[in-house]
Structure formats: C-alpha cells, structure tokens
CSV table of C-alpha atoms in Angstrom, one decimal:
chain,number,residue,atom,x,y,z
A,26,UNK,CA,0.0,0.0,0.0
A,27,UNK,CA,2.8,2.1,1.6
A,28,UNK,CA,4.8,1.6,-2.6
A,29,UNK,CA,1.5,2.2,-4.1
A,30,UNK,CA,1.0,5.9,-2.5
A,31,UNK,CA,4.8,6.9,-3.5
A,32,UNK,CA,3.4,5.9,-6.9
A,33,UNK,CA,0.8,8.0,-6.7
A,34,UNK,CA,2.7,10.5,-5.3
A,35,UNK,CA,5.3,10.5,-8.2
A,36,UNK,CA,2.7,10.8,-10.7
A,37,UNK,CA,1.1,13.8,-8.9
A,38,UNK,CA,4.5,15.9,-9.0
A,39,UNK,CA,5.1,14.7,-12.6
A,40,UNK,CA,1.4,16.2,-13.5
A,41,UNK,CA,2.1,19.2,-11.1
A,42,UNK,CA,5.4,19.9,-13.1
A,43,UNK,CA,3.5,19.4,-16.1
A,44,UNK,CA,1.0,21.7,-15.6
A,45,UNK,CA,3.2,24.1,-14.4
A,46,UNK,CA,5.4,24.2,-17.6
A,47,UNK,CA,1.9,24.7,-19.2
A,48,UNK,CA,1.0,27.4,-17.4
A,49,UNK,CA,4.3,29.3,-17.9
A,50,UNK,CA,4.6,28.4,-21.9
A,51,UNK,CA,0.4,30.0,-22.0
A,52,UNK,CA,2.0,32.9,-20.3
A,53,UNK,CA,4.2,33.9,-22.2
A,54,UNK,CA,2.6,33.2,-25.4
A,55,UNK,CA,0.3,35.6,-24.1
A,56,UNK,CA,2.8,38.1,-23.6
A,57,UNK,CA,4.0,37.5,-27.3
A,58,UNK,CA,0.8,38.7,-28.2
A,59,UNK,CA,0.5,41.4,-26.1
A,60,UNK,CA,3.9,42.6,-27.5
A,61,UNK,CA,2.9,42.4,-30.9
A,62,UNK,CA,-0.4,44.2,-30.5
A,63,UNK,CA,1.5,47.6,-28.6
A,64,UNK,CA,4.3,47.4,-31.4
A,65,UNK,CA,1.9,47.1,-34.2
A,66,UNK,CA,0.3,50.3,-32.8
A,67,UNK,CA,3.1,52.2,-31.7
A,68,UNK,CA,4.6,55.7,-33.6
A,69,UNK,CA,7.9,55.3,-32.3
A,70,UNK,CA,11.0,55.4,-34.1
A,71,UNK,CA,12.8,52.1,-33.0
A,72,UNK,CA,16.5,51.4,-32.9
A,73,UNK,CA,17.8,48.3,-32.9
A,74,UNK,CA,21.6,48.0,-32.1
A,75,UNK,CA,24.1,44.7,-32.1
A,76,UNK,CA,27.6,43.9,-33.0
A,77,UNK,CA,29.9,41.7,-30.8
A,78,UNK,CA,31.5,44.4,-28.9
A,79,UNK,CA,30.4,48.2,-28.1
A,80,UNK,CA,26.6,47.5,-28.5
A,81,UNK,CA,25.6,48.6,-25.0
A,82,UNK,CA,28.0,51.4,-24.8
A,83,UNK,CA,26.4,52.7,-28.3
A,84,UNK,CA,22.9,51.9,-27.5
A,85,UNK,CA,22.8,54.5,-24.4
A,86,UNK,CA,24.8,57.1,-25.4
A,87,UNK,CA,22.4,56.8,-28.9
A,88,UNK,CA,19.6,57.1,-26.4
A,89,UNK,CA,21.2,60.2,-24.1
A,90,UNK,CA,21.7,62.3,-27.5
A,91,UNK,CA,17.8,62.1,-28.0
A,92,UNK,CA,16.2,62.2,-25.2
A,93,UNK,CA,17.7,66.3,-26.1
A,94,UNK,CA,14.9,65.4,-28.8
A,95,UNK,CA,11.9,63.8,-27.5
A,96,UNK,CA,11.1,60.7,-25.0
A,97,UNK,CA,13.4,57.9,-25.2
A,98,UNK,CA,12.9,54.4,-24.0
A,99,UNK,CA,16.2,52.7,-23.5
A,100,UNK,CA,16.7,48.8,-23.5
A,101,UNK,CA,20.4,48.1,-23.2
A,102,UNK,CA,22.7,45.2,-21.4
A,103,UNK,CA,19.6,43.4,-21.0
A,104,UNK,CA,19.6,42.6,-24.4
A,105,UNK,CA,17.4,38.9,-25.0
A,106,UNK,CA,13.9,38.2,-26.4
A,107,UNK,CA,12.5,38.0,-22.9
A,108,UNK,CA,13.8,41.5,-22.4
A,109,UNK,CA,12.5,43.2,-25.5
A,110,UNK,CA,8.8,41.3,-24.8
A,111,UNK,CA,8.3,42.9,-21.5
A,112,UNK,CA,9.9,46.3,-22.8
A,113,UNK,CA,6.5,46.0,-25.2
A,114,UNK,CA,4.0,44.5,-23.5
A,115,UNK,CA,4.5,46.1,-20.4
A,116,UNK,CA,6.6,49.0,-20.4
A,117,UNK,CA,5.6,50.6,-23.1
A,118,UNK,CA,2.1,50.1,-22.8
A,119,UNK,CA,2.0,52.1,-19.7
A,120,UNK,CA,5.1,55.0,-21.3
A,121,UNK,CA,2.2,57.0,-22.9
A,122,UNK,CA,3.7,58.6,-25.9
A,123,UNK,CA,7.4,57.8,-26.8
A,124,UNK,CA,9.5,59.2,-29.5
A,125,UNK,CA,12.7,57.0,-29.7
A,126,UNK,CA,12.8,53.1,-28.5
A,127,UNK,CA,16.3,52.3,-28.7
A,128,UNK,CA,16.9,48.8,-27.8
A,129,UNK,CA,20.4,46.3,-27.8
A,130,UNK,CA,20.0,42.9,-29.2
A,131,UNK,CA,22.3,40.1,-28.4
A,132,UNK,CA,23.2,37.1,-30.2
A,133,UNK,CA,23.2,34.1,-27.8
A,134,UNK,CA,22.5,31.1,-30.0
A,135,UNK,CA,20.9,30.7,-33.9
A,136,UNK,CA,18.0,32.5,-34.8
A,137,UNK,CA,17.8,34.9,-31.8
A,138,UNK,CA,18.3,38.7,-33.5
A,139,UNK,CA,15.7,37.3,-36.1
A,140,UNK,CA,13.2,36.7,-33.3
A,141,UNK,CA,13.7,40.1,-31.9
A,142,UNK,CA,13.8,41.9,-35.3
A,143,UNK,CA,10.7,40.3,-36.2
A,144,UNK,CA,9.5,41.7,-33.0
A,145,UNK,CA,11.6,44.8,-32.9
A,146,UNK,CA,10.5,46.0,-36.6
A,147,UNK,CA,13.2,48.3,-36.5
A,148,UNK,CA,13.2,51.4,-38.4
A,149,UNK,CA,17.1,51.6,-37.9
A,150,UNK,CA,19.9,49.1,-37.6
A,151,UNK,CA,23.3,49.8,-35.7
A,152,UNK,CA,25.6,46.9,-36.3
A,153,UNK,CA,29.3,47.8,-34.7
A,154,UNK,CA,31.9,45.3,-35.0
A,155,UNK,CA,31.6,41.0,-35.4
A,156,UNK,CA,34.5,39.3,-33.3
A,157,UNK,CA,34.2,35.5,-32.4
A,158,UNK,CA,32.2,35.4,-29.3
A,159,UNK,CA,29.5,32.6,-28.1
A,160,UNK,CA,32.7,30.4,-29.8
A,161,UNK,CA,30.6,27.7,-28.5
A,162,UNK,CA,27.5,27.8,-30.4
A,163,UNK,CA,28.7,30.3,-33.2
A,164,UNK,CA,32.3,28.7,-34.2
A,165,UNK,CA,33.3,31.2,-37.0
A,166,UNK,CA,33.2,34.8,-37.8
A,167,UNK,CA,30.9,34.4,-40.6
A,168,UNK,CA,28.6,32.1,-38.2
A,169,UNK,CA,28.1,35.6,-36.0
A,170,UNK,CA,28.0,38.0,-39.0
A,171,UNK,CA,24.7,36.0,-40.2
A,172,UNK,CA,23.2,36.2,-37.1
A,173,UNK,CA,23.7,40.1,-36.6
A,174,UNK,CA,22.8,40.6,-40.5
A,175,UNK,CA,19.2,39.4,-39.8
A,176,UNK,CA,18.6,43.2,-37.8
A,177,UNK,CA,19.9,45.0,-41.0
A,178,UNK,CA,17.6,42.1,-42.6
A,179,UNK,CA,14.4,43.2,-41.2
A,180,UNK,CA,14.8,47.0,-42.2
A,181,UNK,CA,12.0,48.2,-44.9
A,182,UNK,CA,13.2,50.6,-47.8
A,183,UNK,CA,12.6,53.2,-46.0
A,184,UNK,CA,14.5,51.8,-43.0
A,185,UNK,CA,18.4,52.9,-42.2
A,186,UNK,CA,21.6,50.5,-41.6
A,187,UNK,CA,24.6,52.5,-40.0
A,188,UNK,CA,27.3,50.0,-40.3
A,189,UNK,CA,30.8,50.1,-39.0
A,190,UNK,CA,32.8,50.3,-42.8
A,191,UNK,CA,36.1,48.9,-41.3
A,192,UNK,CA,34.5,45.9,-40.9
A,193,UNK,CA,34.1,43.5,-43.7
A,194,UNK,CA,31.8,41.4,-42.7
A,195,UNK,CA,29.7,44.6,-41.2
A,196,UNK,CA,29.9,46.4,-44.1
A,197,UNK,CA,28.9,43.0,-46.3
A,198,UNK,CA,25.5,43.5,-44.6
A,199,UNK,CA,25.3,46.5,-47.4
A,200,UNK,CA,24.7,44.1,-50.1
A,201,UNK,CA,21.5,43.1,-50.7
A,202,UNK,CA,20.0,45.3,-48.0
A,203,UNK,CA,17.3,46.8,-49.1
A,204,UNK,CA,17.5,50.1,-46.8
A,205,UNK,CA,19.1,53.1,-46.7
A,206,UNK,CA,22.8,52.7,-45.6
A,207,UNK,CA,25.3,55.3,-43.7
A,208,UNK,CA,29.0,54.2,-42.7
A,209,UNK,CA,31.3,55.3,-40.3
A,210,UNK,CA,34.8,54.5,-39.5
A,211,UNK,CA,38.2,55.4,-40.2
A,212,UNK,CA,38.5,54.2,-43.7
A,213,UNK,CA,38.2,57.1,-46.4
A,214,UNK,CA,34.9,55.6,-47.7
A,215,UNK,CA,33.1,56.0,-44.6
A,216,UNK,CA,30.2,58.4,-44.3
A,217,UNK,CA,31.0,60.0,-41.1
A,218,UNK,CA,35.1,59.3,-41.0
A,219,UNK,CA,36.9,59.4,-37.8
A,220,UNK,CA,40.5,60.8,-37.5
A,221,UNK,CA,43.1,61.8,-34.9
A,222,UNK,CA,41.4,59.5,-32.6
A,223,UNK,CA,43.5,60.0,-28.2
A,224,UNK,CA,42.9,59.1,-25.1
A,225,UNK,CA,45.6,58.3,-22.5
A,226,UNK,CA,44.2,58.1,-18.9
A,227,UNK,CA,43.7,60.8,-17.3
A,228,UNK,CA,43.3,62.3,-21.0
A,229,UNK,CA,39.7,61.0,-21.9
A,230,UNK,CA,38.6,60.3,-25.6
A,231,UNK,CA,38.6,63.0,-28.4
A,232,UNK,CA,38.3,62.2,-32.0
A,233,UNK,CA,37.4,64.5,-35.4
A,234,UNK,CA,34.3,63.8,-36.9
A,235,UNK,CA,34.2,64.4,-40.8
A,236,UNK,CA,30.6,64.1,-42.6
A,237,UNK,CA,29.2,65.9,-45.4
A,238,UNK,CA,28.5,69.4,-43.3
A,239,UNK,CA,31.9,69.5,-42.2
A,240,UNK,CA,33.5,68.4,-39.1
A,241,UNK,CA,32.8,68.1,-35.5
A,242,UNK,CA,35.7,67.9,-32.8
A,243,UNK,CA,34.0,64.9,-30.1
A,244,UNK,CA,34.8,64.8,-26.5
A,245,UNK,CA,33.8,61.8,-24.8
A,246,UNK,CA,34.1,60.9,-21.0
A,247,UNK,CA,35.7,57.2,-21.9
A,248,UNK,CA,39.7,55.9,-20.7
A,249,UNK,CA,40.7,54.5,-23.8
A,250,UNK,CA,41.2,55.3,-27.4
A,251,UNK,CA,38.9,52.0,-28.7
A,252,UNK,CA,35.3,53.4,-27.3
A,253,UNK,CA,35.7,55.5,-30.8
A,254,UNK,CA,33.7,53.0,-32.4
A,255,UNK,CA,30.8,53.0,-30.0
A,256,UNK,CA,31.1,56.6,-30.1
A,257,UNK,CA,31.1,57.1,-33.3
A,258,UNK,CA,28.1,54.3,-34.0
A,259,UNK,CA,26.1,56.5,-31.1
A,260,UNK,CA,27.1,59.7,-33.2
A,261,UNK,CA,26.4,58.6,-36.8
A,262,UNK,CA,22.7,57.5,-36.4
A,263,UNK,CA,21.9,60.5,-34.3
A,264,UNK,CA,23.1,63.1,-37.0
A,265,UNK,CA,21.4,60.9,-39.5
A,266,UNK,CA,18.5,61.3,-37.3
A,267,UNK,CA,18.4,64.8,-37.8
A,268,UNK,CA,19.4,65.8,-34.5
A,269,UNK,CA,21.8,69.1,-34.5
A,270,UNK,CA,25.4,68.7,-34.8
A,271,UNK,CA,25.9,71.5,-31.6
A,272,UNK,CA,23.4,69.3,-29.4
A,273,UNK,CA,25.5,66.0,-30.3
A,274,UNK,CA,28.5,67.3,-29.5
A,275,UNK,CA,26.6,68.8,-25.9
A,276,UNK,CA,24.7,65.4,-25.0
A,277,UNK,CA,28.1,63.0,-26.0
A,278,UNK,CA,30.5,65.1,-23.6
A,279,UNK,CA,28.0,64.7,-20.9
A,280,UNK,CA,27.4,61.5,-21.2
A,281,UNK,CA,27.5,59.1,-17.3
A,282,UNK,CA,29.6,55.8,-19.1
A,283,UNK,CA,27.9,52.4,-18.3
A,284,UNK,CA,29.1,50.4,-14.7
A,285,UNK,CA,31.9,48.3,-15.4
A,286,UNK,CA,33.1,48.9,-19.1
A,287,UNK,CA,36.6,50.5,-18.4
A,288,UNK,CA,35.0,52.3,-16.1
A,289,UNK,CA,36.9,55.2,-14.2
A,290,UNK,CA,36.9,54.8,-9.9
A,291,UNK,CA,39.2,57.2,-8.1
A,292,UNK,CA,39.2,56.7,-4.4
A,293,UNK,CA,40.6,59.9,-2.4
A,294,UNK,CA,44.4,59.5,-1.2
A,295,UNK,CA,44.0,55.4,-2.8
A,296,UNK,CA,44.2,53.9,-6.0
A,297,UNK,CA,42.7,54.6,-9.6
A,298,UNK,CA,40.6,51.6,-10.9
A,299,UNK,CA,40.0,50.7,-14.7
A,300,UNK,CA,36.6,48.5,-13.7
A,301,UNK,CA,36.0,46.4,-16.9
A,302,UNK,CA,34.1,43.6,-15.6
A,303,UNK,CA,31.0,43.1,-17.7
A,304,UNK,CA,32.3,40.8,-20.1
A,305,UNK,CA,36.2,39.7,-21.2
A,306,UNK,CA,36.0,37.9,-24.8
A,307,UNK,CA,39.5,37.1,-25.9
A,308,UNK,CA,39.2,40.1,-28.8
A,309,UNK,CA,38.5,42.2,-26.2
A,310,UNK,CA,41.7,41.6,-23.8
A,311,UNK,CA,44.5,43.2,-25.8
A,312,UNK,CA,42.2,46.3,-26.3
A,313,UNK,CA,41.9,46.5,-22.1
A,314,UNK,CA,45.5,46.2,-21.7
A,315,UNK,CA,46.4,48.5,-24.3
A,316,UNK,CA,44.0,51.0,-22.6
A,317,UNK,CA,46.3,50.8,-19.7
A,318,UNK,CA,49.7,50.5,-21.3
A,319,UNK,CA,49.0,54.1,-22.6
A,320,UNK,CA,47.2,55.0,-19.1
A,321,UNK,CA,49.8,57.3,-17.5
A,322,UNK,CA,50.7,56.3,-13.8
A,323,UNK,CA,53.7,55.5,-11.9
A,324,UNK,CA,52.6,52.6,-10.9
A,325,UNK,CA,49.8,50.1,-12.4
A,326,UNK,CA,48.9,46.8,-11.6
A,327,UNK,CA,46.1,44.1,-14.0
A,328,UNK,CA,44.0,42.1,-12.0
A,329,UNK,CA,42.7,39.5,-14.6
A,330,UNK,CA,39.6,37.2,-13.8
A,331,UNK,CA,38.0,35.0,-16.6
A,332,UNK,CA,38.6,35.3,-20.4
A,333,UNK,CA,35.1,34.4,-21.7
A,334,UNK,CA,34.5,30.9,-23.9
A,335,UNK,CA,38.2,30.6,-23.2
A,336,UNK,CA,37.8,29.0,-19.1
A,337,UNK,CA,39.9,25.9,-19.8
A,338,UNK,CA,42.9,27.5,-22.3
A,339,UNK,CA,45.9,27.6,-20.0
A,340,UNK,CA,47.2,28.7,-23.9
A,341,UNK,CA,45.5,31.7,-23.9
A,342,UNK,CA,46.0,33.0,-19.9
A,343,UNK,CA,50.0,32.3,-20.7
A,344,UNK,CA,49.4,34.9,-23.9
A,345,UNK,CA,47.7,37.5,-22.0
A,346,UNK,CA,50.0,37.1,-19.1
A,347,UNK,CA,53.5,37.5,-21.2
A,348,UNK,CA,51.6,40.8,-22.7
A,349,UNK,CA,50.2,41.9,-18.9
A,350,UNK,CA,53.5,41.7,-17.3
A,351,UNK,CA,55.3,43.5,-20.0
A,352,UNK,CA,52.7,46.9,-18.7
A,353,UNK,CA,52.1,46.1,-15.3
A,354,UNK,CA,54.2,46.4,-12.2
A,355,UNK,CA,52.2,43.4,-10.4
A,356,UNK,CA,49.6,40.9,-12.4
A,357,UNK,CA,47.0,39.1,-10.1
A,358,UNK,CA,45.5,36.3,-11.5
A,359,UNK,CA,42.1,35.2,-9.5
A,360,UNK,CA,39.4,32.9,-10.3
A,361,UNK,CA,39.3,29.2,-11.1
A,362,UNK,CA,41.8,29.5,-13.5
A,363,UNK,CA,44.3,31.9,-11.7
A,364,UNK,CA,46.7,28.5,-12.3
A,365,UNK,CA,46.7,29.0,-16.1
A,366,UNK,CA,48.6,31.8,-16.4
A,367,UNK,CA,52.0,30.0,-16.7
A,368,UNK,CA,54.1,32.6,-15.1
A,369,UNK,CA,57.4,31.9,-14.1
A,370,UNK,CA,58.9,31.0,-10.6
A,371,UNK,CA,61.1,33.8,-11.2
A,372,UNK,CA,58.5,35.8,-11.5
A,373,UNK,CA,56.2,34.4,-8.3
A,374,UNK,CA,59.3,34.6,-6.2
A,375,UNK,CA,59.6,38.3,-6.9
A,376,UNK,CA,56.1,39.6,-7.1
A,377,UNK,CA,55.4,40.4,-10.2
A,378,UNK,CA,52.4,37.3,-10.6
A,379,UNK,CA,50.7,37.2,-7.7
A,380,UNK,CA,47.5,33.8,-7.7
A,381,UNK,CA,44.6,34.9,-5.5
A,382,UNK,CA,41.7,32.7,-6.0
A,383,UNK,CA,38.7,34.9,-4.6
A,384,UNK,CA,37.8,38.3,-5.1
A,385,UNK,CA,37.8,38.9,-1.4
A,386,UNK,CA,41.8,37.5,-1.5
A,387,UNK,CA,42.5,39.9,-4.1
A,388,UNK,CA,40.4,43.0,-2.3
A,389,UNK,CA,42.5,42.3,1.0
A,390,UNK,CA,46.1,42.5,-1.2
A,391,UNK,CA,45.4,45.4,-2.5
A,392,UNK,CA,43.7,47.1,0.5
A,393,UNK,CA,47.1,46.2,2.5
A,394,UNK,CA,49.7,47.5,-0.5
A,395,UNK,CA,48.0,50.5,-2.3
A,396,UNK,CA,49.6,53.4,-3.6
A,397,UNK,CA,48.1,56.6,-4.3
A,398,UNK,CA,47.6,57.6,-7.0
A,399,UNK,CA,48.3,54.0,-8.6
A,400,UNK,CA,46.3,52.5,-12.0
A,401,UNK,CA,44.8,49.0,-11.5
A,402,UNK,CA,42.9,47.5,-14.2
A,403,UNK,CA,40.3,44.6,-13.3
A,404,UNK,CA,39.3,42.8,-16.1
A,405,UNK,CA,37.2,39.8,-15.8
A,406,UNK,CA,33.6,38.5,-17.3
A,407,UNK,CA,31.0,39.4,-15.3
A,408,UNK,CA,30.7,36.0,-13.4
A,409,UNK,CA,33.1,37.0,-10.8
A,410,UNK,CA,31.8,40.2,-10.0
A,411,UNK,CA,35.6,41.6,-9.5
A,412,UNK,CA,33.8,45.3,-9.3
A,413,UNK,CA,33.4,44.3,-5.8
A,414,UNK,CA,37.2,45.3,-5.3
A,415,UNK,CA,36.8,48.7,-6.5
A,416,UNK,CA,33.5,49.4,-4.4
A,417,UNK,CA,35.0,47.5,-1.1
A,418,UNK,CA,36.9,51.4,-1.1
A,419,UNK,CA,33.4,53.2,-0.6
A,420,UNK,CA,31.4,51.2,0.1
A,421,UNK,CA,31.3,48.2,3.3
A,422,UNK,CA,31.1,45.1,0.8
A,423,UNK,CA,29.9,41.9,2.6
A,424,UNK,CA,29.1,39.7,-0.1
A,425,UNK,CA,32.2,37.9,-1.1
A,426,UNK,CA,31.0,34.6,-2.4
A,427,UNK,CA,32.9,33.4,-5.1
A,428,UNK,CA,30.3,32.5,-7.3
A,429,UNK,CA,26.7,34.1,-6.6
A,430,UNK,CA,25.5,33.4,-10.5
A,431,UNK,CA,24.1,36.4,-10.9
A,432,UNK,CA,24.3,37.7,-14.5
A,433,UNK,CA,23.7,41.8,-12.9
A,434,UNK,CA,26.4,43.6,-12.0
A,435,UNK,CA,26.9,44.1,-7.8
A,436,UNK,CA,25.3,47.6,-8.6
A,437,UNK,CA,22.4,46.7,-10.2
A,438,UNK,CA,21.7,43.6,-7.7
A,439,UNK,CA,22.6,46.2,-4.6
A,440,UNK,CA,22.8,43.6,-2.0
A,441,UNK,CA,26.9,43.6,-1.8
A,442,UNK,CA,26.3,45.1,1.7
A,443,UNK,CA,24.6,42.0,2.8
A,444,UNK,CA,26.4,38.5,3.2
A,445,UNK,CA,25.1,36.5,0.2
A,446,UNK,CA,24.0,33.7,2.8
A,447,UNK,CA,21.7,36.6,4.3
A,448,UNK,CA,20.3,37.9,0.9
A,449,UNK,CA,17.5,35.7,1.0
A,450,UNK,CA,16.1,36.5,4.4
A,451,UNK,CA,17.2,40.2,4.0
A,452,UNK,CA,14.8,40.2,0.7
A,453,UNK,CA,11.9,38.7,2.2
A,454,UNK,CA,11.8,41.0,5.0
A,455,UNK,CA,12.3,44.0,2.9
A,456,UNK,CA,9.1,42.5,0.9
A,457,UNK,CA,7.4,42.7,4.3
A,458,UNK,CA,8.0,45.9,5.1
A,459,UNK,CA,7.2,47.3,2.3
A,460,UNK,CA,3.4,45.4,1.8
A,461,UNK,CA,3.0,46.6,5.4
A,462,UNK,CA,4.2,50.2,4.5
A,463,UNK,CA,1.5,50.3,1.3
A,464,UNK,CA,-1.1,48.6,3.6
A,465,UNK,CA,-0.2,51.5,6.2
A,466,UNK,CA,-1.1,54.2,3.1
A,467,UNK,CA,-4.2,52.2,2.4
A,468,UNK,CA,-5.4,52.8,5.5
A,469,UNK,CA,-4.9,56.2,6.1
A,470,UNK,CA,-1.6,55.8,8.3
C-alpha cells in the first residue's frame, strides 16, 4: 500500500510539473501577443543595435543624445527576447507617448536577433563590429556575422543601416539590403570618418568627426582610445537622425559611461581603478590592456579574472599574461583558472604574478599594499563580480561569495552590503515591510 501511494505521489508531481510548464509556456505566449499588438500600434521610431563588442555602450549614449529630442525608451545590457517582450507588453504600454525606442540585441544562439527583429521591426539598424564570441554555439566569424545581418535584414526601404565600414563582414550587410545605408569608420569611404582618434588616462577620448556638413571635434568621458567605435556608432545615427550637430556634441560630452566597461573609480588619497568587468571575450583583452599601457601612472597593476568561452585555455591566460606583465608592475591572476597563467617562478618569487583565487583575497592584497595615485585595471567576465574590489573602497562590501550566478552587475543587484547567505532573508523582510508600509497608506496611516 505504503509503494502504491509513493506511486501515486510521483505521478502527482510529474502532472504538477506538467502543468506548471503549461502554465508558464500560456503565459508567455500571451505576452507575445500582447507585445505584438502595442508594437503594431506604436509611432515610435525604433533602434535596434548589435555587434559583438560596443553595443551597449552605443545603445545609451544613442539614447542620451535624443532624449535632447523627444522621449526615449532605452533597452540596453539586457539585451534577449525575454527583455524586448516585457519592454512592449509592459513597459511601453503604460510609457504614454514615446518618440525613440532604442533597444540592444544580443546574439546568444541561432536565430535569436531574427526573433527580436521580427518583433523589434526596427526602423534603424546599428551593427558595430563582429569578433568571435559565443565560440561555443557560433564557431566562425561568418557564423556571428549571419546572425547580426538578420537586424539590418528586417529594415523596410525606408529603414536605415549605420554600419561600422572597417569591418568587412559589417559592411557585407550592405549588399542586398534593401534600406538606406550610412558608414562610419576610419577608412576614407566611410560616411562619417573618424580621425586623430586620443585618449591616455587621465586624458579621456577626443576624435574628429568628418561628414558631409563639415567636421565636429567629439569629447567623450571614456579611458581609452577603442570606445571610438561606439562613439562614433552612437554619433552617426543620431546626426542621420536629424538631430543638430551642436546638441551632439553637448549630450556626447555629458554623457555618465555604463558600470563596469573600463569604467573610471578614483578613491581619495588610494588607487585609480579601470573597472572592466562586464564581459572579457578574448578580442576584447589586448584592447583593455592597451588601454592601460597608454594610461599614465607611476605605478599600475592588472587584476585578470575569466577570459570568456576561453575558461579551460591555460594557452590563452599564458598569452595574456607575457603581454600583462610587460605593462604592469604586479599581475593578479584570480578565479578558477588563476593556475593557467604560466608565469614563471622567477616571476612568483619576486612579485610580479601574484595567484589569489577569490575576489575577497585579491580586495585584502590590494587594500594592504596600495599606492596613491596607482592605476589597477580589473578585467574579468562578469561572473566574478571583480567590481566588488573597487567598491570594497566606498562602500562596506559583505558579499564575497565566489560564485553568486548572478548575470547583474553588484550595482544593479545592490545587495553587496549584505552577506550572500543573508540575501534571502534580508529580501523577504524588505518585501514585508514594504506590503506593510502600502497597507499603512491604504489605511490612512
């Protein structure tokens, strides 16, 4: 009897589970629909804007230049299908009128930018730059390139494609497209050409702008000379968009740069951090370390986490060691793979590698041998939340697990004040408080 009712019991979470999946795959077919219906009916221009690198970086400042113009909904970092559905269906449905939707799109597997595009309807396409990332699922450059070509894909005749025309297989989108198409770049071809392109921390970007009304001389509050391209992505469609050349220049140089991409952190009387923990693709390391290499500072130090689709190449940590210790005064591998970096004993014995495996390890080394006025670059994907070493300098950071897997950055979640074995009960009474606080107003108290 006793085996028969753990049968029954079985079945019954099997059918709960069932049910469940049901309920959830109903739910969000019903938000599909809902999406369609407020897109279908909304005026907004919409901006759709991918490329491998610089996407999110382009997509707000794109957004910050016209909001000088009208009401601007921004989508950026949170760049998937689920995210662009509940940008429509909800968001937007309660935004009243909007002038500007201006929305990333990532490429994490086949078919995805088509699904959002289809969505999106996009009157214009920003594509950046294709580099090999998702090496897993895409395997070549051309793989990526025909997944970011399905944005320019979806663009109507009277749509616009402003594509990067120093890439090849960005500027191959141009063939067959069907829109209208404006470049930028630094080859002479380009639409909107970029030239005498600086920046050497504490000297922050400047570039030329030349178009067909002349030129514009950019200031932009980024570290390093590569955020050109963003820049210059961000500055392209806006002009194209008719917004005045005077009030682009205005909103780029007071733009507020995205958390953790080569951000700048300068603690009083303590150290200057490069925070570029968002994301480290391997096409993307030599750029951060040549960002610092031309960083002026006595003294500078790399803290490198994990190189992105690259977790198990003790090959490529020994290559971006032999380049990091050629800048750097000190190199501080951390993370599961702080072995892989094939430094020699030499170089252990004297301190110039240094193998912490935490982010709290790495925090308490620095805390006990910083120099003012020093560089330190941390450089990591996101999953190891290595900005917690730059805010444990203003802020009291509890949270030190290794490994939280949260894809948010510590600033966005806000809880790195709170142990992470706490979080759960510190959430749950926040919730409390604050259904007790609206009960309170319902009341009358």
């Amino acid at each position: 009897m006793a085996r028969r009712i753990l049968g029954w019991a079985k079945s019954w979470r099997g059918v709960k589970l069932e049910l469940l999946k049901i309920r959830k795959d109903l739910g969000w077919a019903l938000r599909r629909l809902q999406a369609r219906w407020v897109r279908a009916r909304n005026k907004a221009t919409f901006i759709g804007i991918t490329g491998s690198s610089g996407k999110s970086t382009s997509t707000s400042l794109l957004a910050h230049i016209l909001a000088a113009q009208g009401k601007v909904h921004l989508q950026a970092q949170a760049n998937t299908m689920p995210a662009l559905i509940r940008t429509l269906y909800k968001r937007l449905r309660k935004a009243g009128k909007v002038d500007y939707v201006v929305f990333e799109a990532g490429a994490s597997d086949f078919g995805t930018i088509s699904a959002m595009a289809q969505m999106l309807k996009p009157s214009v396409a920003v594509v950046t730059m294709i580099r090999l990332e998702h090496f897993g699922k895409f395997k070549t450059l051309e793989a990526v390139a025909g997944e970011k070509r399905a944005l320019v894909g979806a663009l109507q005749p009277d749509g616009l494609a402003v594509l990067n025309c120093d890439d090849p297989l960005v500027i191959g989108m141009a063939s067959g497209a069907k829109c209208q198409i404006a470049t930028f770049g630094q080859s002479g071809e380009a639409d909107y050409r970029v030239s005498d392109v600086h920046a050497a921390y504490p000297e922050l970007l400047r570039f030329t702008l030349h178009w067909r009304d002349g030129s514009l001389n950019i200031q932009a509050p980024f570290p390093g000379e590569q955020f050109w391209l963003p820049t210059a992505a961000a500055v392209a469609a806006a002009l194209e968009l008719g917004v005045p050349p005077e009030q682009v220049v205005a909103r780029t140089a007071s733009f507020a740069p995205l958390p953790n991409r080569s951000t700048v952190q300068e603690v009083s009387a303590g150290p200057k951090f490069l925070v570029d923990t968002a994301k480290a693709p391997w096409h993307s390391l030599n750029i951060a370390l040549e960002m610092i290499a031309k960083a002026k500072g006595a003294r500078k130090r790399i803290v490198l986490g994990q190189i992105s689709d690259y977790a198990g190449s003790s090959r490529k940590y020994g290559a971006a060691y032999n380049i990091a210790r050629e800048i750097a005064d000190e190199v501080i591998y951390t993370g599961d793979n702080a072995h892989r970096s094939r430094a020699s004993q030499a170089d252990r014995d004297s301190g110039r590698f240094i193998e912490l495996r935490t982010a709290k390890e790495v925090s308490d080394h620095i805390k006990r041998t910083a120099v003012p006025g020093e560089l330190i670059l941390l450089k990591s994907s996101s999953n190891l939340h290595l900005e917690r070493i730059a805010l444990a300098w203003t802020h009291d950071v509890k949270c030190w697990v290794p490994i939280c897997r949260k894809s948010e950055s510590c600033q966005m979640c806000g809880l790195y004040e709170v142990p992470f074995e706490e979080q759960r009960d510190f959430l749950a009474k926040r919730k409390l408080a604050r259904r007790r606080h609206r009960f309170r107003w319902l009341l009358g108290g």
